[in-house]
Structure formats: structure tokens, C-alpha cells
PDB file of C-alpha atoms and ligand atoms in Angstrom:
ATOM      1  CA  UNK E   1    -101.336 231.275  29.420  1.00 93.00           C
ATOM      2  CA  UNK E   2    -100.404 227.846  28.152  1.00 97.00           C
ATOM      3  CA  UNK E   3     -96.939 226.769  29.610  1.00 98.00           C
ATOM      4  CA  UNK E   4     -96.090 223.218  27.532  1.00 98.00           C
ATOM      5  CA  UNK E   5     -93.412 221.115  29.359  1.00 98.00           C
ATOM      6  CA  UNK E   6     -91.376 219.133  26.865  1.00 98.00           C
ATOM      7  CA  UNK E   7     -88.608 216.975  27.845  1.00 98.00           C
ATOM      8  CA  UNK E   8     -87.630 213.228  28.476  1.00 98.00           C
ATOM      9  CA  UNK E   9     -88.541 211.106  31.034  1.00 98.00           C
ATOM     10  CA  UNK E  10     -87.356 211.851  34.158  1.00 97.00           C
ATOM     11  CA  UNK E  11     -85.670 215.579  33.240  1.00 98.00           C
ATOM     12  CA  UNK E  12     -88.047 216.861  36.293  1.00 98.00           C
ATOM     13  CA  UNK E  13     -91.325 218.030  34.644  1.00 98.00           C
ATOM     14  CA  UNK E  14     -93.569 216.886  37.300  1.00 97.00           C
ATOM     15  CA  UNK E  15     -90.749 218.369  40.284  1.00 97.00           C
ATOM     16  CA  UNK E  16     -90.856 221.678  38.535  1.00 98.00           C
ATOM     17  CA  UNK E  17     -94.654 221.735  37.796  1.00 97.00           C
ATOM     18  CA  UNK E  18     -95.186 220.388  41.728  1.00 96.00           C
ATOM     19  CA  UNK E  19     -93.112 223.786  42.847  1.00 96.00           C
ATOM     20  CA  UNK E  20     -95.046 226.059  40.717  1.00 97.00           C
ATOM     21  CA  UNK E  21     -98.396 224.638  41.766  1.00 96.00           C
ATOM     22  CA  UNK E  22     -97.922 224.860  45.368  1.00 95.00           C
ATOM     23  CA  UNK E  23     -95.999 228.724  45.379  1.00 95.00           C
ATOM     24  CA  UNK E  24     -97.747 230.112  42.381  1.00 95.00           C
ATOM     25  CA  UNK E  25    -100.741 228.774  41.850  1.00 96.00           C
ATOM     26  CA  UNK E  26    -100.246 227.321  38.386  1.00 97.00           C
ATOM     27  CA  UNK E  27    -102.566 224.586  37.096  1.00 97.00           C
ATOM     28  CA  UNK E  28    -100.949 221.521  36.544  1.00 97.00           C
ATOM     29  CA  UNK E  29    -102.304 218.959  33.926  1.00 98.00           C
ATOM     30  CA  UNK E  30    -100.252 215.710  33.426  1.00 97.00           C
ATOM     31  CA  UNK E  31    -101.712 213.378  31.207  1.00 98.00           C
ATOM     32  CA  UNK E  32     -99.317 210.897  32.940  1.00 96.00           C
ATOM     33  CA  UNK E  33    -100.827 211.286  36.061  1.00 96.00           C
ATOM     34  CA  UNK E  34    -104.088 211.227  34.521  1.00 96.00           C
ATOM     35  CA  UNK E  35    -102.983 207.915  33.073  1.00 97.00           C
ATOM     36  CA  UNK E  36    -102.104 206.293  36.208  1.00 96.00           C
ATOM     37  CA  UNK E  37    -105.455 207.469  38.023  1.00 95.00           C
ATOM     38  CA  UNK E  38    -107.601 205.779  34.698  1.00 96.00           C
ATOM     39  CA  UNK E  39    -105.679 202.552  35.806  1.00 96.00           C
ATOM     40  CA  UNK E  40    -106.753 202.618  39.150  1.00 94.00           C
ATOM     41  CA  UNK E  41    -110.422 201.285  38.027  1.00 96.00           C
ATOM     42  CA  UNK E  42    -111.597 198.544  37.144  1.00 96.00           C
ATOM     43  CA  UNK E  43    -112.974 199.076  33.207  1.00 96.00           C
ATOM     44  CA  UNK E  44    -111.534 197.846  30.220  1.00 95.00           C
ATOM     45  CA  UNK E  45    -109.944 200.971  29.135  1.00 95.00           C
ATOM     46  CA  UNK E  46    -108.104 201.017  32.451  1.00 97.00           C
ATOM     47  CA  UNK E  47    -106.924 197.663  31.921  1.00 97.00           C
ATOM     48  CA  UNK E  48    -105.499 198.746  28.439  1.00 96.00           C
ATOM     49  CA  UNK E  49    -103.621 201.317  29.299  1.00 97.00           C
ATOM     50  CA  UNK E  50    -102.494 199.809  32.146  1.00 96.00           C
ATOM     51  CA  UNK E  51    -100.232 197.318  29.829  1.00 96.00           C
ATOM     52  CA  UNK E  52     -99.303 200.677  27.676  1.00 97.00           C
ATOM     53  CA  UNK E  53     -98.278 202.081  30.596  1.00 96.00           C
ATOM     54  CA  UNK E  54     -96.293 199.484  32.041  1.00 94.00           C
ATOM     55  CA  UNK E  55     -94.617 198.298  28.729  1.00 94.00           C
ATOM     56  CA  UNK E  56     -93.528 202.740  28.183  1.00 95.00           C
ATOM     57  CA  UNK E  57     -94.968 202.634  25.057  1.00 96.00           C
ATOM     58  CA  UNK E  58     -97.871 205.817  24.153  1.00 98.00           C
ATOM     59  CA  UNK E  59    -102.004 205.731  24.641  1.00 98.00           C
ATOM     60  CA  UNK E  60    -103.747 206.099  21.432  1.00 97.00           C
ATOM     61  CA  UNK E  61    -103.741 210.257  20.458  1.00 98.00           C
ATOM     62  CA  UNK E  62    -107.444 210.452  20.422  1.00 97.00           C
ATOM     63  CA  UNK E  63    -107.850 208.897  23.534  1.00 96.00           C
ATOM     64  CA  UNK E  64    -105.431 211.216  25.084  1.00 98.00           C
ATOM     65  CA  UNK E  65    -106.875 214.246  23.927  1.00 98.00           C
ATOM     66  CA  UNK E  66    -110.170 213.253  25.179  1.00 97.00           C
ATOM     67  CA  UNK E  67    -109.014 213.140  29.135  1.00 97.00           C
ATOM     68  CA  UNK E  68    -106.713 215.708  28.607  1.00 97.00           C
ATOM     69  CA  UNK E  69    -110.036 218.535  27.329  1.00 97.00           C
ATOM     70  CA  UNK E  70    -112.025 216.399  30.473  1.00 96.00           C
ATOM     71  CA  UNK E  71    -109.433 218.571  32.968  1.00 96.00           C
ATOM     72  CA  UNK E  72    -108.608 221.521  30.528  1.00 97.00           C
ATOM     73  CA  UNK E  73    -111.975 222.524  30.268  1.00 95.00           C
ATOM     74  CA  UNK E  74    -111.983 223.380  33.917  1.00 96.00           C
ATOM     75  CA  UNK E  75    -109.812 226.163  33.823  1.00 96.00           C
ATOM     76  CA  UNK E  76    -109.858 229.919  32.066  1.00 95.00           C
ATOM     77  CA  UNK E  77    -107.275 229.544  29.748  1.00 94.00           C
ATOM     78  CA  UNK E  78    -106.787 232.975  29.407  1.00 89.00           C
ATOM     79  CA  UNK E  79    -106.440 233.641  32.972  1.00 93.00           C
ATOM     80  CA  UNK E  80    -104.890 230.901  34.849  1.00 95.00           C
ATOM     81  CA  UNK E  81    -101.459 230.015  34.490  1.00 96.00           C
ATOM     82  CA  UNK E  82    -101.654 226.282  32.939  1.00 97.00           C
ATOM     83  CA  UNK E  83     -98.843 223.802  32.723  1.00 98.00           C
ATOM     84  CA  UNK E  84     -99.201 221.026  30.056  1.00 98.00           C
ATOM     85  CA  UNK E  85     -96.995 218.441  31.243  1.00 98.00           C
ATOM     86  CA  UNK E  86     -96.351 215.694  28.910  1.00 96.00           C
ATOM     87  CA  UNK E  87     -98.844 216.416  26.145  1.00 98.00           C
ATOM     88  CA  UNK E  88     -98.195 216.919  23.253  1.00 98.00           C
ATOM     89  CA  UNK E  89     -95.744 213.804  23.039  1.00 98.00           C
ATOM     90  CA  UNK E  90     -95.969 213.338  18.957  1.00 98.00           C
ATOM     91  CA  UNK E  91     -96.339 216.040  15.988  1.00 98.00           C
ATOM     92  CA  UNK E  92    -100.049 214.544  15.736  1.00 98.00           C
ATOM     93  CA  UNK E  93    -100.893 215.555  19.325  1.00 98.00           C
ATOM     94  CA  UNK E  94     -99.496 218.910  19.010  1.00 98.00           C
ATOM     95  CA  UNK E  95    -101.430 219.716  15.690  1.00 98.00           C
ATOM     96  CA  UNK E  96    -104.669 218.220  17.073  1.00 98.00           C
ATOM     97  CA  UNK E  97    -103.610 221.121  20.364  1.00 98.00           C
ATOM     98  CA  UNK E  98    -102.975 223.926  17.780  1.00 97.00           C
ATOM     99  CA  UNK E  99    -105.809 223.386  15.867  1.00 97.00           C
ATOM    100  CA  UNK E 100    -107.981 223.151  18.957  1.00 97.00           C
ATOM    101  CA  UNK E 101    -106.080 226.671  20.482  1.00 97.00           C
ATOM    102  CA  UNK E 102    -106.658 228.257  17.226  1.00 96.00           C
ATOM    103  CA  UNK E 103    -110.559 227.398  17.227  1.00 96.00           C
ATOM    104  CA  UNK E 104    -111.279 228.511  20.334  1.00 95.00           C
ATOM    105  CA  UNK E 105    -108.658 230.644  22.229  1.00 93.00           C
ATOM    106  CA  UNK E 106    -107.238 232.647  18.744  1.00 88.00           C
ATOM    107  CA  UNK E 107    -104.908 235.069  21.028  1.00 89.00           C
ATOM    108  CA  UNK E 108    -103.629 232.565  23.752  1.00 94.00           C
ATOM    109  CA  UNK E 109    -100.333 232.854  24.727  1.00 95.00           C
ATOM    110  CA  UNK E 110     -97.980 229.732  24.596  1.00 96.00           C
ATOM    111  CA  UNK E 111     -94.704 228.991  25.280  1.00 97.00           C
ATOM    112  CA  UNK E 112     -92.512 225.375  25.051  1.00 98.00           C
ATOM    113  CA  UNK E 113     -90.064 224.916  27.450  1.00 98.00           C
ATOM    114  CA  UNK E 114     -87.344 222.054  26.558  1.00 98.00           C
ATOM    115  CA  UNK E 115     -85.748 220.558  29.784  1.00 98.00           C
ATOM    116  CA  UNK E 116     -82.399 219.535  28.596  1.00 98.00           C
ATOM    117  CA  UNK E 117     -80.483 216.238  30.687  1.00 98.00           C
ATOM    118  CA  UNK E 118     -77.792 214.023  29.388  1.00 97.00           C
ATOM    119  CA  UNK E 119     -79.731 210.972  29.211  1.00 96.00           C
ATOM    120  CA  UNK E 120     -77.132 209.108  31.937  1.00 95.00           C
ATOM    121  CA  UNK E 121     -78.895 211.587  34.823  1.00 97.00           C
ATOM    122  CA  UNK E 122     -82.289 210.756  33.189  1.00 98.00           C
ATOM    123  CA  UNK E 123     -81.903 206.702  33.948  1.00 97.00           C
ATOM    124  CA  UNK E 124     -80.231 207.637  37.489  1.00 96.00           C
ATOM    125  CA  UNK E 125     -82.886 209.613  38.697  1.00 97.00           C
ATOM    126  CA  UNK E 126     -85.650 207.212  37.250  1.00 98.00           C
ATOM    127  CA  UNK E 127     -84.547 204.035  38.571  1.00 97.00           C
ATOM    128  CA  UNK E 128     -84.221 206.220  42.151  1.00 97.00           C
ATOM    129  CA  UNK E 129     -87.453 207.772  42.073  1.00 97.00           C
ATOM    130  CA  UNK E 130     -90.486 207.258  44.296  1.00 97.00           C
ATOM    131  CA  UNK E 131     -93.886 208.517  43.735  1.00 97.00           C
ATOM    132  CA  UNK E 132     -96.994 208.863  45.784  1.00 97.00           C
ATOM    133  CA  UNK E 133    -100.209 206.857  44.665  1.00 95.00           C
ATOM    134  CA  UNK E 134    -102.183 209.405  45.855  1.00 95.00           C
ATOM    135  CA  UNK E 135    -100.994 212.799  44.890  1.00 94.00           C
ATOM    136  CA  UNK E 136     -98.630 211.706  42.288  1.00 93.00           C
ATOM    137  CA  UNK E 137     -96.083 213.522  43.831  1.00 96.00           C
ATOM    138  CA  UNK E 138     -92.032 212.464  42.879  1.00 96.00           C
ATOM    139  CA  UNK E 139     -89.432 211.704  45.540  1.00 97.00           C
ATOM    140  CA  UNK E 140     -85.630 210.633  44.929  1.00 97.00           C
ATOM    141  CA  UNK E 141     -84.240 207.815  46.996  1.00 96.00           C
ATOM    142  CA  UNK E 142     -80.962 209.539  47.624  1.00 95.00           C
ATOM    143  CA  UNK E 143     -81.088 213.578  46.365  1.00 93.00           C
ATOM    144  CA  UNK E 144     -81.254 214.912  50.140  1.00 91.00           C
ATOM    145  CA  UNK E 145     -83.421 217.467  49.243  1.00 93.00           C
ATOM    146  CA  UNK E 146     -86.207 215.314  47.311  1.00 96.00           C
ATOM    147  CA  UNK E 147     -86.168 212.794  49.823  1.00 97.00           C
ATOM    148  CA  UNK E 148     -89.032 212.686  51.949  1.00 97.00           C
ATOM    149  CA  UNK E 149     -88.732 213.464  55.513  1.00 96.00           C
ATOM    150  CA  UNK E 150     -89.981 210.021  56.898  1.00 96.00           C
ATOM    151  CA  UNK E 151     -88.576 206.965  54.969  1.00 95.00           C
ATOM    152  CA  UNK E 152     -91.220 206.628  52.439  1.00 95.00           C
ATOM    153  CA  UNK E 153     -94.358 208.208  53.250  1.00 98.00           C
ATOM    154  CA  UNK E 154     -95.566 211.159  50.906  1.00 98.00           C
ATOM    155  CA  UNK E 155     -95.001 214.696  52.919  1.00 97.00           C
ATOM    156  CA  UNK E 156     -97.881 216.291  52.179  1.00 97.00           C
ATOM    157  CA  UNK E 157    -100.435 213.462  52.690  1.00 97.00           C
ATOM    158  CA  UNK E 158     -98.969 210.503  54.163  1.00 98.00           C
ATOM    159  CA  UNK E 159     -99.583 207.797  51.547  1.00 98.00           C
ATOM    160  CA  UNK E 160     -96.471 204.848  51.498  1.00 98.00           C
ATOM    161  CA  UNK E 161     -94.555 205.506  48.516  1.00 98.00           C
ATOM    162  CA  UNK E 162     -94.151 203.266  45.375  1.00 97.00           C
ATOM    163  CA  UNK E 163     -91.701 202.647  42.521  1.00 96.00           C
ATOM    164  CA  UNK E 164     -93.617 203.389  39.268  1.00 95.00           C
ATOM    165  CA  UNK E 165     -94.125 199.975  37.264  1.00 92.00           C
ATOM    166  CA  UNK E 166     -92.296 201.857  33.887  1.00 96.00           C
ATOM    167  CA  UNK E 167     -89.965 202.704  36.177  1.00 96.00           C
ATOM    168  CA  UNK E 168     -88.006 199.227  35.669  1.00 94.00           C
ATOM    169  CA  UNK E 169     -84.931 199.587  33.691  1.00 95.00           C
ATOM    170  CA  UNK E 170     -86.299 197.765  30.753  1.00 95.00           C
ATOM    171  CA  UNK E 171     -89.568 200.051  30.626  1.00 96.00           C
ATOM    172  CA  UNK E 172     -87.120 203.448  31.272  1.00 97.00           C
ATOM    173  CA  UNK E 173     -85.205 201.994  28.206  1.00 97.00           C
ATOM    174  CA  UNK E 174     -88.409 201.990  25.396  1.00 97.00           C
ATOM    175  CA  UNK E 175     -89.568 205.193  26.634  1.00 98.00           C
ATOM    176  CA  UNK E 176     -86.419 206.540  26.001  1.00 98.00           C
ATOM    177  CA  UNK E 177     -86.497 204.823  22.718  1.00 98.00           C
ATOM    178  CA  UNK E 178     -89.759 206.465  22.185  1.00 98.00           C
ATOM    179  CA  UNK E 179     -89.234 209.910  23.528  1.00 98.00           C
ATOM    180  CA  UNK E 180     -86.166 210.132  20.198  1.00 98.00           C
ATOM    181  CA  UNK E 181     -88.423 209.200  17.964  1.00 98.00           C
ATOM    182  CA  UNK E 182     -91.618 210.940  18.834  1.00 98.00           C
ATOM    183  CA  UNK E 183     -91.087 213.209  20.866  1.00 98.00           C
ATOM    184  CA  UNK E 184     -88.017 215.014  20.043  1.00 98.00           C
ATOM    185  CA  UNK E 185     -88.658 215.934  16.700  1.00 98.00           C
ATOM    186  CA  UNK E 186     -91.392 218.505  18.255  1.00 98.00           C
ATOM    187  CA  UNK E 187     -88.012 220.372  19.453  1.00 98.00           C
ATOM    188  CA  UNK E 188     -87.689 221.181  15.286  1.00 98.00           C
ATOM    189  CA  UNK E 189     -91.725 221.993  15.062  1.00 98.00           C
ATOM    190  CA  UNK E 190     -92.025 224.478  17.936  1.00 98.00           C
ATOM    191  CA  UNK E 191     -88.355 226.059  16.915  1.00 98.00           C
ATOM    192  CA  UNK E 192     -89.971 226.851  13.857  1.00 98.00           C
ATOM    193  CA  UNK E 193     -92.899 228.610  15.501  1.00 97.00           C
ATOM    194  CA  UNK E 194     -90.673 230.404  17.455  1.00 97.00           C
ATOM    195  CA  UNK E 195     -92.338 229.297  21.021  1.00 97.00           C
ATOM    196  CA  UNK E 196     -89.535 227.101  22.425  1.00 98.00           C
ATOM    197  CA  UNK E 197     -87.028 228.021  25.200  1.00 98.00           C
ATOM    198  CA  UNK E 198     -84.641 225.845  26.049  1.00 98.00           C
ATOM    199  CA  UNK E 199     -83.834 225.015  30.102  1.00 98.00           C
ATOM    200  CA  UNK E 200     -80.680 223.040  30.894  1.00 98.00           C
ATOM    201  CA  UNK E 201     -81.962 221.106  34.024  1.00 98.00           C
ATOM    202  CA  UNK E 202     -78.590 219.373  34.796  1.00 98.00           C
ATOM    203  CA  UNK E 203     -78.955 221.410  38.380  1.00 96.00           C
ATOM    204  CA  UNK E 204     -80.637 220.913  42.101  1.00 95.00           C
ATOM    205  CA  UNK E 205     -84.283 221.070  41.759  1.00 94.00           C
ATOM    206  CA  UNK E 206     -84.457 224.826  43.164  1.00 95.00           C
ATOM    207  CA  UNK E 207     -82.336 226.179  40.785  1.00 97.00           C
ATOM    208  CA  UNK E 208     -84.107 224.068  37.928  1.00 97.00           C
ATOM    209  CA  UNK E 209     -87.606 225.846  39.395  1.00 97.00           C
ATOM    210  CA  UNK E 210     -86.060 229.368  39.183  1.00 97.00           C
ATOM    211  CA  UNK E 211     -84.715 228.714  35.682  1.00 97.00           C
ATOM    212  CA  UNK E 212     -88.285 227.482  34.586  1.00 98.00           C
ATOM    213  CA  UNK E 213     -90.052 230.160  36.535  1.00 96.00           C
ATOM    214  CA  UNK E 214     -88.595 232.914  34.716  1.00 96.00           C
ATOM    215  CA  UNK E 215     -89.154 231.548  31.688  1.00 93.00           C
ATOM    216  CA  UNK E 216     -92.821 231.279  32.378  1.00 91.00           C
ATOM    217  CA  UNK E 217     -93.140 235.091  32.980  1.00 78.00           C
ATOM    218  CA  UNK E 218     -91.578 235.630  29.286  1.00 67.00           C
TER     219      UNK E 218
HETATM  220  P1  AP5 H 301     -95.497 210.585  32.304  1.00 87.19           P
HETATM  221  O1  AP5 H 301     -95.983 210.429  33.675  1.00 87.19           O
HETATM  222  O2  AP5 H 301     -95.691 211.885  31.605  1.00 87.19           O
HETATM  223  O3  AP5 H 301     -93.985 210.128  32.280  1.00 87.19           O
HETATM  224  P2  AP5 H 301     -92.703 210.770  31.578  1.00 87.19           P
HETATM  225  O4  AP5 H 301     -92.872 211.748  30.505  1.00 87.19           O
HETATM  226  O5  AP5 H 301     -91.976 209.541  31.226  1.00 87.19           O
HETATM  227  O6  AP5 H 301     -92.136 211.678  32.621  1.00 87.19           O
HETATM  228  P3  AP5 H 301     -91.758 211.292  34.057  1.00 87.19           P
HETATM  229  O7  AP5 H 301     -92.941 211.416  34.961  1.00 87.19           O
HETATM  230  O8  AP5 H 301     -91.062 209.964  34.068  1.00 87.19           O
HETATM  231  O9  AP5 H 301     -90.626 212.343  34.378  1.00 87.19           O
HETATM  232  P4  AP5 H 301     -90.635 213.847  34.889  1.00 87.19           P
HETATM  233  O10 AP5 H 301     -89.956 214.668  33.849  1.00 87.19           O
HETATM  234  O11 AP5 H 301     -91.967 214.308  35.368  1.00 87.19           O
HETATM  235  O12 AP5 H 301     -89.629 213.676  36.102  1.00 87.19           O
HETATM  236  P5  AP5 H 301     -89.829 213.843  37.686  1.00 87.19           P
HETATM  237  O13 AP5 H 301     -90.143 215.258  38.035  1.00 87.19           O
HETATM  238  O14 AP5 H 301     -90.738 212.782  38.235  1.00 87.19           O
HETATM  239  O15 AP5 H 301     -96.146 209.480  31.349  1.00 87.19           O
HETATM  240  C1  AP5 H 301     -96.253 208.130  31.748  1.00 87.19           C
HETATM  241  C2  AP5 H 301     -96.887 207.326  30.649  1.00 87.19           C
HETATM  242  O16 AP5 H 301     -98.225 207.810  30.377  1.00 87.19           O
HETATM  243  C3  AP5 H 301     -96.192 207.382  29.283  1.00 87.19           C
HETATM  244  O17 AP5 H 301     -95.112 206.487  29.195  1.00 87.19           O
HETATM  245  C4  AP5 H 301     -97.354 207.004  28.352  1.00 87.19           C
HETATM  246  O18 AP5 H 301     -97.608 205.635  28.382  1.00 87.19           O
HETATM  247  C5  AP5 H 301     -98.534 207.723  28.987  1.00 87.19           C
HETATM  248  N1  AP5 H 301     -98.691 209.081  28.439  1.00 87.19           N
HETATM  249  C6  AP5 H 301     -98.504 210.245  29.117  1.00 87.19           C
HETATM  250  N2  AP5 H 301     -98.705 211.297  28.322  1.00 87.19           N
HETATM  251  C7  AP5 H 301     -99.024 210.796  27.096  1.00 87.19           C
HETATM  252  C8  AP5 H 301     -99.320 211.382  25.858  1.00 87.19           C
HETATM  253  N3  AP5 H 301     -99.311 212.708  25.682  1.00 87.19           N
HETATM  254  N4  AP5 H 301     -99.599 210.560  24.809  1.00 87.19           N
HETATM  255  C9  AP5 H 301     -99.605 209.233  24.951  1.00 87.19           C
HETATM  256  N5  AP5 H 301     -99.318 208.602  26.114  1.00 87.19           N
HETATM  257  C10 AP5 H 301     -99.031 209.381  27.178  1.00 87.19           C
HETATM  258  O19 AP5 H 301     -88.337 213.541  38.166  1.00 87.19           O
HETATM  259  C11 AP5 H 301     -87.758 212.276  37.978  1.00 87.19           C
HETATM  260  C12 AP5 H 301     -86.859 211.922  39.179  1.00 87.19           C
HETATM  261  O20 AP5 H 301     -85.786 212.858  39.268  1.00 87.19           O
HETATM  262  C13 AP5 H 301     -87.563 211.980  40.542  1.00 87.19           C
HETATM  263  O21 AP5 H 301     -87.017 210.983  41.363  1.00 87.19           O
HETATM  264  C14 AP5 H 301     -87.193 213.362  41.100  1.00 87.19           C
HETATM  265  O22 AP5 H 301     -87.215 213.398  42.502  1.00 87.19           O
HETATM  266  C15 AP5 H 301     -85.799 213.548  40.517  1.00 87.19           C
HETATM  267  N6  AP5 H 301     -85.471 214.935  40.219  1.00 87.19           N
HETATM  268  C16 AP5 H 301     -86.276 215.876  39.679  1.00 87.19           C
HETATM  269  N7  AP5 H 301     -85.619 217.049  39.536  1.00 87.19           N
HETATM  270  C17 AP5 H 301     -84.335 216.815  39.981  1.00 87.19           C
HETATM  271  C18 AP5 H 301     -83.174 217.616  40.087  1.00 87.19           C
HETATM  272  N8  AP5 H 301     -83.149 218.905  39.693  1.00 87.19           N
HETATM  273  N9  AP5 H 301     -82.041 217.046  40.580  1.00 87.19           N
HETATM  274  C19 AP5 H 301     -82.035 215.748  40.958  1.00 87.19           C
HETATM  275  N10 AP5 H 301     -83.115 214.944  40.898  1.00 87.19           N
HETATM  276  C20 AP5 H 301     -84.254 215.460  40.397  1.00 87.19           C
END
């Protein structure tokens, strides 16, 4: 089952997706994250989308589709539980997705779920969050229960945590920019297939993961 997270920056897509890896085994695929580890080399390709990356604006769709098959092909789509964090991002990316789905996988089951935060949370929790360059996993600065337990080490591995370079008010702002007039119009486009539920996410991050969790098994 294909479980697409759509949202805006910083509505908790990667805190949700980290909950239902680790207690449910769900697959998570972030093309984000996938992003971030391509910049990590040293190649020309991870020096380009290293600026794209740091300015908020998008990677090119065909290069994004290509890593995100590289990690989707790993899995049994018809019997793991996958999240799709991030992708599609743009009516283009979701009808190169559909078309793909309906070439290969004819019967899969998908389902859209829309995380829903005023956008004055969304720039409070980005410009507070801290991720690890590791795992990729997100902290909050001040949320007591997203902080990590030793001032700012990752919990599960250790690493020393960073601020995300698009995480500067200036970057937050054009991905914002982007996300409302991009993104949200697939809100309209999976309405109209009937495969979007909506989650409002204005809530601590264990209520947010029960919300999304039943919605998953729907
Ligand atoms: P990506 O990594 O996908 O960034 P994003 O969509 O901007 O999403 P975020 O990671 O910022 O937010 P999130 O919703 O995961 O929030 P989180 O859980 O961390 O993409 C980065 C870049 O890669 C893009 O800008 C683009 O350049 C490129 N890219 C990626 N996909 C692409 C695509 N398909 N096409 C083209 N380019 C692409 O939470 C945020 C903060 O809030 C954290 O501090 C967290 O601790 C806190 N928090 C979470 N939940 C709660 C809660 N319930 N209460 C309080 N605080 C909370």
C-alpha cells in the first residue's frame, strides 16, 4: 500500500513517518532526505542540487523520479506498507507516479493524506528544528517531547545535530512560496480522485501519529 504524505514544510511529515517506521514497520521514502544524502558527495549533480536545496526552490521532476524508483524498487509494493514523503510535490510528478502505478501495480492501493497547519506553526517549528546528518531524523529546540535527551546529539545514533541550510528564514519563506503554488493545487487533483484525507496536525506529535495511523489502515 502506497501511503503519500502531502503537506507544507514543516507540518511533521518526516516526525510522523519516523513513528511509523520504528513501531510499524512502514517504509519510509523521502526524496528530501534522499536529496540531502546526494549532496553529501562530491559530483556535479550533488553540487547542483545542493544550491536548489539551499535556495528552497524544487530538483528537476525527472531527476527526482529517477532516485526516488532507485529506493522504490526495493520494496513489494503490494506488501509493505510504503510512505511517500514529499513526492509528488507538482501535478507533473504525480502524473509521471500514476502513470508509472498504473503500468505496473494496476490494483495498488493509495491513499493522500493532507497535514493541515496554519502556516504561523509551520515557520515556528522550522526555524526551531534540528536534524541529524546521519539518520535524518527531526528534533525541536524547545517542544519537550521532540527534544533530544542530551543537548544536541541524535538519540538513536549519537551524531551532533545541525540546523538544515533551507532552514534560514529566507529559504523557509520561498518554499512556502513554492509549496502554494505547486504543491497545493494537488489538494484539488487527488480530491477529485477521491484518495485524499485530510489530518489537522495543529496537535503534540503523538496525537498527530495516532490521527495519521488510523488513516493509514483506511
Ligand atoms: P523535504 O526534506 O521534503 O522538506 P519539506 O517538504 O520542506 O519538509 P520538511 O522536512 O521541512 O518538513 P516535515 O513536514 O518533514 O516536518 P518535520 O517532521 O521535520 O525537501 C527538502 C528539499 O528537497 C526541497 O525544498 C526540494 O529542494 C527538494 N525536494 C524534495 N522532494 C522533492 C520533490 N518531490 N521534487 C523536487 N524537489 C524535491 O517537522 C518540522 C519541525 O516541527 C521539527 O522541528 C519537528 O520536531 C517539529 N514537529 C513535528 N511534529 C510536531 C508536532 N506535532 N508538534 C510540535 N512540533 C512538531
Amino acid at each position: 500500500m502506497i501511503n503519500i504524505f502531502l503537506g507544507a514544510p514543516g507540518t511533521g511529515k518526516g516526525t510522523v513517518s519516523y513513528l511509523l517506521k520504528k513501531n510499524c514497520n512502514y517504509k519510509h521514502l523521502s526524496t528530501g532526505n534522499i536529496f540531502r544524502n546526494i549532496t553529501k558527495r562530491n559530483t556535479q549533480i550533488a553540487k547542483k542540487v545542493r544550491d536548489i536545496l539551499k535556495k528552497g526552490e524544487l530538483v528537476d521532476d525527472q531527476l527526482t523520479f529517477k532516485v526516488l524508483l532507485e529506493d522504490l524498487e526495493k520494496y513489494n509494493l503490494k506488501k509493505d506498507n510504503i510512505i511517500l514523503d514529499g513526492y509528488p510535490r507538482n501535478i507533473n510528478q504525480a502524473e509521471i507516479l500514476l502513470e508509472y502505478f498504473n503500468r505496473h501495480y494496476k490494483d495498488l492501493k493509495i491513499s493522500v493524506i493532507n497535514f493541515k497547519l496554519p502556516e504561523s506553526v509551520i515557520i515556528e517549528r522550522l526555524t526551531n528544528r534540528l536534524i541529524c546528518p546521519k539518520c535524518g531524523k527531526s528534533y525541536h529546540k524547545i517542544f519537550f517531547e521532540l527534544k533530544p535527551q542530551k543537548e544536541w546529539y541524535c538519540d538513536d545514533d549519537g551524531t551532533k545535530l545541525i540546523q538544515r541550510e533551507d532552514d534560514k528564514i529566507k529559504s523557509i519563506k520561498k518554499r512556502l512560496e513554492i509549496y502554494n503554488k505547486e504543491t497545493k493545487p494537488l489538494i484539488k487533483y487527488f480530491t477529485n480522485r477521491d484518495i485524499l484525507i485530510n489530518v489537522d496536525v495543529n496537535d503534540s506529535s503523538e496525537e498527530v501519529y495516532k490521527k495519521v495511523f488510523e488513516k493509514c489502515q483506511n
